[in-house]
Coordinates of C-alpha atoms in Angstrom, one line a residue:
M12 CA 127.6 99.6 94.7
K13 CA 124.8 101.5 96.4
L14 CA 121.4 100.0 96.5
K15 CA 119.9 103.1 94.9
K16 CA 121.7 102.3 91.7
L17 CA 120.0 98.9 91.4
L18 CA 116.6 100.4 92.3
S19 CA 117.0 103.1 89.8
Y20 CA 117.7 100.5 87.1
L21 CA 114.8 98.3 88.1
E22 CA 112.5 101.3 88.1
S23 CA 113.6 102.3 84.6
I24 CA 112.2 99.0 83.5
A25 CA 109.0 99.1 85.6
P26 CA 108.4 102.6 86.9
P27 CA 106.6 102.7 90.3
A28 CA 103.9 104.9 88.7
Y29 CA 102.8 101.9 86.7
Q30 CA 101.7 100.0 89.9
E31 CA 98.0 99.7 90.7
S32 CA 96.5 101.9 93.4
Y33 CA 96.2 99.0 95.9
D34 CA 99.8 97.9 95.5
N35 CA 102.8 98.5 97.8
A36 CA 105.7 98.0 95.4
G37 CA 109.1 99.6 96.2
L38 CA 111.7 99.6 98.9
I39 CA 109.9 98.1 102.0
V40 CA 112.9 97.5 104.3
G41 CA 116.3 99.1 104.0
H42 CA 117.9 102.4 102.8
P43 CA 118.9 103.4 99.3
D44 CA 122.5 104.3 100.5
W45 CA 123.3 100.8 101.7
N46 CA 126.1 99.0 99.9
I47 CA 125.0 95.8 98.1
K48 CA 126.8 92.6 99.1
G49 CA 124.6 90.2 97.2
V50 CA 121.0 90.0 95.8
L51 CA 118.6 87.1 96.2
V52 CA 115.6 87.1 93.8
C53 CA 112.3 85.5 94.8
L54 CA 108.6 85.6 94.3
D55 CA 107.7 85.9 98.0
A56 CA 110.0 87.2 100.7
T57 CA 109.3 84.5 103.4
E58 CA 111.3 83.6 106.5
E59 CA 112.9 80.7 104.6
V60 CA 114.0 83.0 101.8
L61 CA 115.6 85.5 104.3
K62 CA 117.4 82.6 105.9
E63 CA 118.7 81.6 102.5
A64 CA 119.8 85.3 101.9
I65 CA 121.7 85.2 105.2
K66 CA 123.4 81.9 104.2
K67 CA 124.4 83.3 100.8
D68 CA 125.6 86.6 102.3
C69 CA 123.0 88.6 100.4
N70 CA 121.8 91.8 102.0
V71 CA 119.2 92.6 99.3
V72 CA 116.1 90.5 98.5
V73 CA 114.2 91.5 95.3
A74 CA 110.7 90.0 95.5
H75 CA 107.8 90.1 93.1
H76 CA 105.1 90.2 95.8
P77 CA 105.3 92.9 98.6
I78 CA 105.6 91.3 102.0
V79 CA 103.7 94.3 103.4
F80 CA 100.5 95.2 101.7
R81 CA 98.8 97.1 104.5
G82 CA 100.1 99.1 107.4
L83 CA 101.6 97.2 110.3
K84 CA 100.4 98.4 113.7
R85 CA 102.8 96.3 115.7
L86 CA 105.9 94.1 115.3
N87 CA 105.6 91.3 117.8
G88 CA 106.3 88.4 115.5
Y89 CA 102.7 87.0 115.7
S90 CA 102.4 86.8 111.9
Y91 CA 104.8 85.7 109.2
V92 CA 104.7 89.2 107.8
E93 CA 105.9 90.7 111.1
R94 CA 108.5 88.0 111.5
V95 CA 109.9 88.6 108.0
V96 CA 110.2 92.4 108.6
M97 CA 111.8 91.8 112.0
M98 CA 114.3 89.4 110.6
A99 CA 115.2 91.8 107.7
V100 CA 115.7 94.7 110.2
K101 CA 117.8 92.6 112.5
H102 CA 120.1 91.4 109.8
D103 CA 120.2 94.6 107.8
I104 CA 118.6 93.0 104.7
A105 CA 116.8 95.3 102.3
I106 CA 113.5 94.0 100.8
Y107 CA 112.4 95.5 97.5
A108 CA 109.1 94.5 95.7
I109 CA 108.5 95.0 92.0
H110 CA 104.9 93.9 91.6
T111 CA 102.1 95.3 89.5
N112 CA 104.4 97.7 87.9
L113 CA 106.3 94.7 86.5
D114 CA 103.0 93.1 85.5
N115 CA 102.0 96.2 83.6
V116 CA 105.0 96.5 81.2
Y117 CA 105.5 94.8 77.9
Y118 CA 109.4 94.7 77.8
N119 CA 110.8 92.5 80.5
G120 CA 107.3 92.1 81.9
V121 CA 105.6 89.2 83.8
N122 CA 103.1 88.4 81.0
T123 CA 105.8 88.6 78.3
R124 CA 107.7 85.8 80.1
I125 CA 104.5 83.7 80.2
A126 CA 103.9 84.3 76.5
E127 CA 107.5 83.3 75.8
R128 CA 107.0 80.0 77.7
L129 CA 104.0 79.3 75.6
G130 CA 105.6 80.3 72.3
L131 CA 103.1 83.0 71.5
Q132 CA 103.8 85.3 68.5
N133 CA 102.5 88.7 67.6
T134 CA 102.0 89.5 71.2
R135 CA 100.4 92.8 72.5
I136 CA 99.1 94.2 75.7
L137 CA 95.5 93.0 76.3
A138 CA 94.3 96.1 78.2
P139 CA 96.6 99.0 77.3
K140 CA 96.6 102.0 79.6
Q141 CA 96.4 105.6 78.7
G142 CA 98.9 108.1 80.0
L143 CA 100.6 109.4 76.8
K144 CA 101.5 113.1 76.4
K145 CA 102.8 115.2 73.5
L146 CA 105.5 117.8 73.6
Y147 CA 105.7 120.8 71.3
A148 CA 109.1 122.4 71.7
F149 CA 110.3 125.5 69.9
V150 CA 114.0 126.0 69.1
A151 CA 116.3 127.8 66.7
P152 CA 117.2 125.7 63.7
N153 CA 120.9 125.5 64.7
A154 CA 120.1 123.9 68.0
S155 CA 117.3 121.6 67.0
D156 CA 119.5 118.5 66.6
Q157 CA 120.9 118.7 70.1
V158 CA 117.5 119.3 71.6
R159 CA 116.0 116.4 69.7
A160 CA 118.9 114.1 70.8
A161 CA 118.5 115.1 74.4
L162 CA 114.7 114.4 74.3
F163 CA 115.3 111.0 72.8
A164 CA 117.8 110.2 75.6
A165 CA 115.1 111.1 78.1
G166 CA 112.7 108.6 76.7
A167 CA 110.6 110.9 74.4
G168 CA 109.7 109.7 70.9
E169 CA 109.0 106.1 71.8
V170 CA 105.8 104.7 70.3
G171 CA 105.4 100.9 70.4
D172 CA 108.5 99.2 69.0
T173 CA 109.5 102.5 67.3
R174 CA 112.3 104.6 68.9
H175 CA 113.4 108.2 68.1
L176 CA 110.1 109.2 66.5
S177 CA 109.6 112.9 66.0
Y178 CA 108.2 115.5 63.7
A179 CA 109.5 118.9 62.9
T180 CA 108.2 121.9 61.1
V181 CA 110.0 125.2 60.3
G182 CA 108.2 128.5 60.7
A183 CA 108.6 132.1 61.7
G184 CA 108.5 132.9 65.4
T185 CA 108.8 136.1 67.5
R186 CA 110.2 136.7 71.0
D187 CA 110.5 140.0 72.7
G188 CA 109.7 141.8 69.5
Q189 CA 112.4 139.9 67.6
G190 CA 111.5 137.6 64.7
G191 CA 113.3 134.6 63.1
A192 CA 113.1 131.1 62.0
Q193 CA 112.0 128.5 64.6
V194 CA 111.7 124.7 64.5
K195 CA 108.7 123.2 66.2
I196 CA 109.6 119.7 67.4
E197 CA 106.7 117.3 68.2
M198 CA 107.2 114.1 70.3
I199 CA 105.0 111.6 72.1
F200 CA 106.2 110.4 75.5
D201 CA 104.9 108.4 78.5
A202 CA 103.5 110.7 81.2
V203 CA 105.7 109.1 83.8
R204 CA 108.7 110.5 82.0
Q205 CA 107.5 114.1 81.9
G206 CA 110.0 115.3 84.6
A207 CA 112.9 113.8 82.7
V208 CA 111.7 115.1 79.4
V209 CA 111.3 118.7 80.6
R210 CA 114.7 118.6 82.3
A211 CA 116.3 117.3 79.1
L212 CA 114.7 120.1 77.2
R213 CA 115.8 122.8 79.6
E214 CA 119.4 121.5 79.7
A215 CA 119.8 121.1 76.0
H216 CA 117.9 124.2 74.9
P217 CA 120.1 127.3 74.3
E218 CA 117.6 129.6 75.9
A219 CA 117.2 129.8 79.7
D220 CA 113.4 129.8 79.4
P221 CA 112.5 127.6 76.4
A222 CA 109.1 127.8 74.8
Y223 CA 107.2 124.5 74.9
D224 CA 103.7 123.0 75.3
I225 CA 102.7 119.7 76.8
V226 CA 99.2 118.2 76.1
S227 CA 97.6 114.9 77.1
V228 CA 96.6 112.6 74.2
E229 CA 93.9 110.0 74.2
N230 CA 95.9 107.3 72.4
S231 CA 96.5 104.1 74.5
N232 CA 100.1 103.3 75.5
T233 CA 100.6 100.0 73.8
Q234 CA 103.6 99.2 75.9
V235 CA 101.9 99.5 79.3
G236 CA 98.8 97.7 80.6
A237 CA 97.4 94.5 81.9
G238 CA 97.5 91.0 80.4
M239 CA 98.8 89.9 77.0
I240 CA 97.4 88.3 73.9
G241 CA 99.2 86.5 71.1
E242 CA 98.9 83.6 68.6
L243 CA 100.3 80.1 68.5
S244 CA 102.6 79.4 65.6
K245 CA 100.2 76.5 64.7
P246 CA 96.7 75.8 66.0
M247 CA 96.5 73.0 68.7
K248 CA 93.6 70.8 69.8
E249 CA 92.2 72.0 73.1
K250 CA 93.2 69.0 75.2
T251 CA 96.7 69.0 73.5
F252 CA 97.1 72.6 74.4
L253 CA 96.0 72.2 78.0
R254 CA 98.5 69.4 78.5
F255 CA 101.2 71.6 76.8
L256 CA 100.2 74.5 79.1
K257 CA 100.5 72.3 82.2
K258 CA 103.9 71.1 81.2
Q259 CA 105.3 74.5 80.1
M260 CA 104.1 76.3 83.3
Q261 CA 104.9 73.3 85.5
A262 CA 101.4 73.5 87.0
G263 CA 100.2 71.1 89.6
C264 CA 96.8 71.1 87.9
V265 CA 94.9 73.1 85.3
K266 CA 91.3 74.0 86.1
Y267 CA 89.3 74.8 82.9
T268 CA 85.8 75.4 81.6
Q269 CA 83.8 73.8 78.9
L270 CA 85.7 72.8 75.7
F271 CA 84.3 73.5 72.2
D272 CA 86.0 70.9 70.0
R273 CA 87.8 73.6 68.0
P274 CA 91.5 74.5 67.7
I275 CA 93.3 76.9 70.0
T276 CA 95.0 79.7 68.1
R277 CA 94.7 83.0 69.9
V278 CA 95.7 82.9 73.6
A279 CA 95.2 85.6 76.3
V280 CA 97.3 85.4 79.5
C281 CA 97.6 87.3 82.8
G282 CA 99.9 86.3 85.6
G283 CA 98.3 86.2 89.0
A284 CA 94.7 87.1 89.6
G285 CA 93.5 88.2 86.2
G286 CA 89.8 87.6 86.2
F287 CA 89.1 91.3 85.7
L288 CA 90.4 90.9 82.1
L289 CA 88.0 88.2 81.0
R290 CA 85.8 90.7 79.0
K291 CA 88.9 92.0 77.3
A292 CA 90.0 88.5 76.4
I293 CA 86.6 87.8 74.9
A294 CA 86.5 91.1 73.0
A295 CA 89.9 90.3 71.6
Q296 CA 88.5 86.9 70.3
A297 CA 90.9 84.8 72.4
D298 CA 90.2 81.1 72.3
I299 CA 91.4 80.6 75.8
F300 CA 92.2 82.9 78.8
I301 CA 95.0 81.7 81.1
T302 CA 95.2 83.2 84.6
A303 CA 94.8 82.3 88.3
D304 CA 92.7 82.6 91.4
Y305 CA 89.3 82.0 89.8
K306 CA 86.5 81.3 92.2
Y307 CA 83.8 78.7 91.5
H308 CA 81.0 81.0 90.3
E309 CA 83.4 83.1 88.3
F310 CA 84.1 80.1 86.0
F311 CA 80.4 80.5 84.8
D312 CA 81.4 83.8 83.3
A313 CA 83.1 82.0 80.4
D314 CA 79.4 81.6 79.3
G315 CA 80.3 79.4 76.2
R316 CA 82.3 82.2 74.6
I317 CA 85.9 81.3 75.8
I318 CA 87.8 78.7 77.7
I319 CA 89.1 79.8 81.1
A320 CA 92.2 78.0 82.4
D321 CA 93.3 78.5 86.0
I322 CA 96.9 77.3 86.5
G323 CA 97.5 78.7 90.0
H324 CA 98.9 82.0 91.2
Y325 CA 102.4 80.8 92.0
E326 CA 102.6 78.7 88.8
S327 CA 101.6 81.7 86.6
E328 CA 104.3 83.9 88.1
Q329 CA 107.1 81.6 89.0
Y330 CA 109.2 82.5 86.0
T331 CA 109.3 86.1 87.1
I332 CA 112.2 84.9 89.3
D333 CA 114.3 84.0 86.3
L334 CA 113.2 87.2 84.6
L335 CA 114.4 89.4 87.4
F336 CA 117.6 87.4 87.8
E337 CA 118.4 87.9 84.1
V338 CA 117.6 91.6 84.2
I339 CA 119.9 92.1 87.2
S340 CA 122.8 89.8 86.4
Q341 CA 123.1 91.0 82.8
K342 CA 123.4 94.6 84.0
F343 CA 125.6 94.4 87.1
S344 CA 128.7 92.5 87.8
T345 CA 129.9 94.1 91.0
F346 CA 127.8 91.8 93.2
A347 CA 126.5 88.2 93.1
A348 CA 122.9 87.6 92.2
Y349 CA 121.0 84.4 92.9
C350 CA 117.6 82.8 92.3
T351 CA 116.0 81.5 95.4
T352 CA 116.0 77.7 95.8
V353 CA 113.0 78.0 98.2
N354 CA 109.6 77.0 96.7
T355 CA 107.3 79.6 98.4
N356 CA 104.1 78.2 96.9
P357 CA 101.6 77.8 99.8
V358 CA 99.4 75.4 97.7
N359 CA 100.1 71.7 97.4
Y360 CA 98.5 69.1 95.1
L361 CA 97.8 65.4 95.5

């Protein structure tokens, strides 16, 4: 199977357009037309991980973190980044990163997996993004069903957990001086799907040049954005929850702010460095905000309004490995997929 088929599937789950501007997700080493022999999934594409890939006869490494964040000016092997890229090129190993685009999706996303580990219910994106559009398509009544079906297949009509959502009105239209009944189909869609939606409309519509309008809407996309918030099935005492958190996330330690002697019910999470979401967590009335990479002075920002719990960057995202393995292995059976056995966490604890 060609690598591009795997990449196309992964990007249907976490479109590259969802990555943050500073990110470098995507195919970093390799060519889409390479044939896949095996896939190794990891958090970080280190030298040890690539050695494991060679040993397991895997020529594709799917990593959460991009090994290259900034442009490389030389490849002399002086840094671990240079050595990893050189090793991948030498052994024809493709490296693909699926980073903040995977952070920013609800279904099969990084934060959803954290929420599952903690047993959170009624989960939702903490900071939804905008980027929704609305299609108004005009078609003859006898072709409206086929056009609607094609638009659904292209991803239009998805709002939250609802699928195949549309609205239609029948009216009188004119074209080239000719009149007749017309159906106006209305559907919401994610802006990243606009190309696919327009292609589907053109291919399914009986007219060579169909009439349609696309407008931007201000509604937030509840399935795309940063962080997640949800509720515990039963309130827990603060210290009890912190011990539960450490166990469930297999954290070497949990750094936390002032406790308030009140139960934990509503929990906000963000894998990796999520300090930028603190205000959102407070506004959402979370009792605790779980993330990583907090600096000393940033802990003061809790300001008696919320508990901040820092569990470590690797610890917050380590279950992304299992997530990606499941996503890949459940879809494809033409190659072997493995989770790395290498612990790439650069931080140790006494």
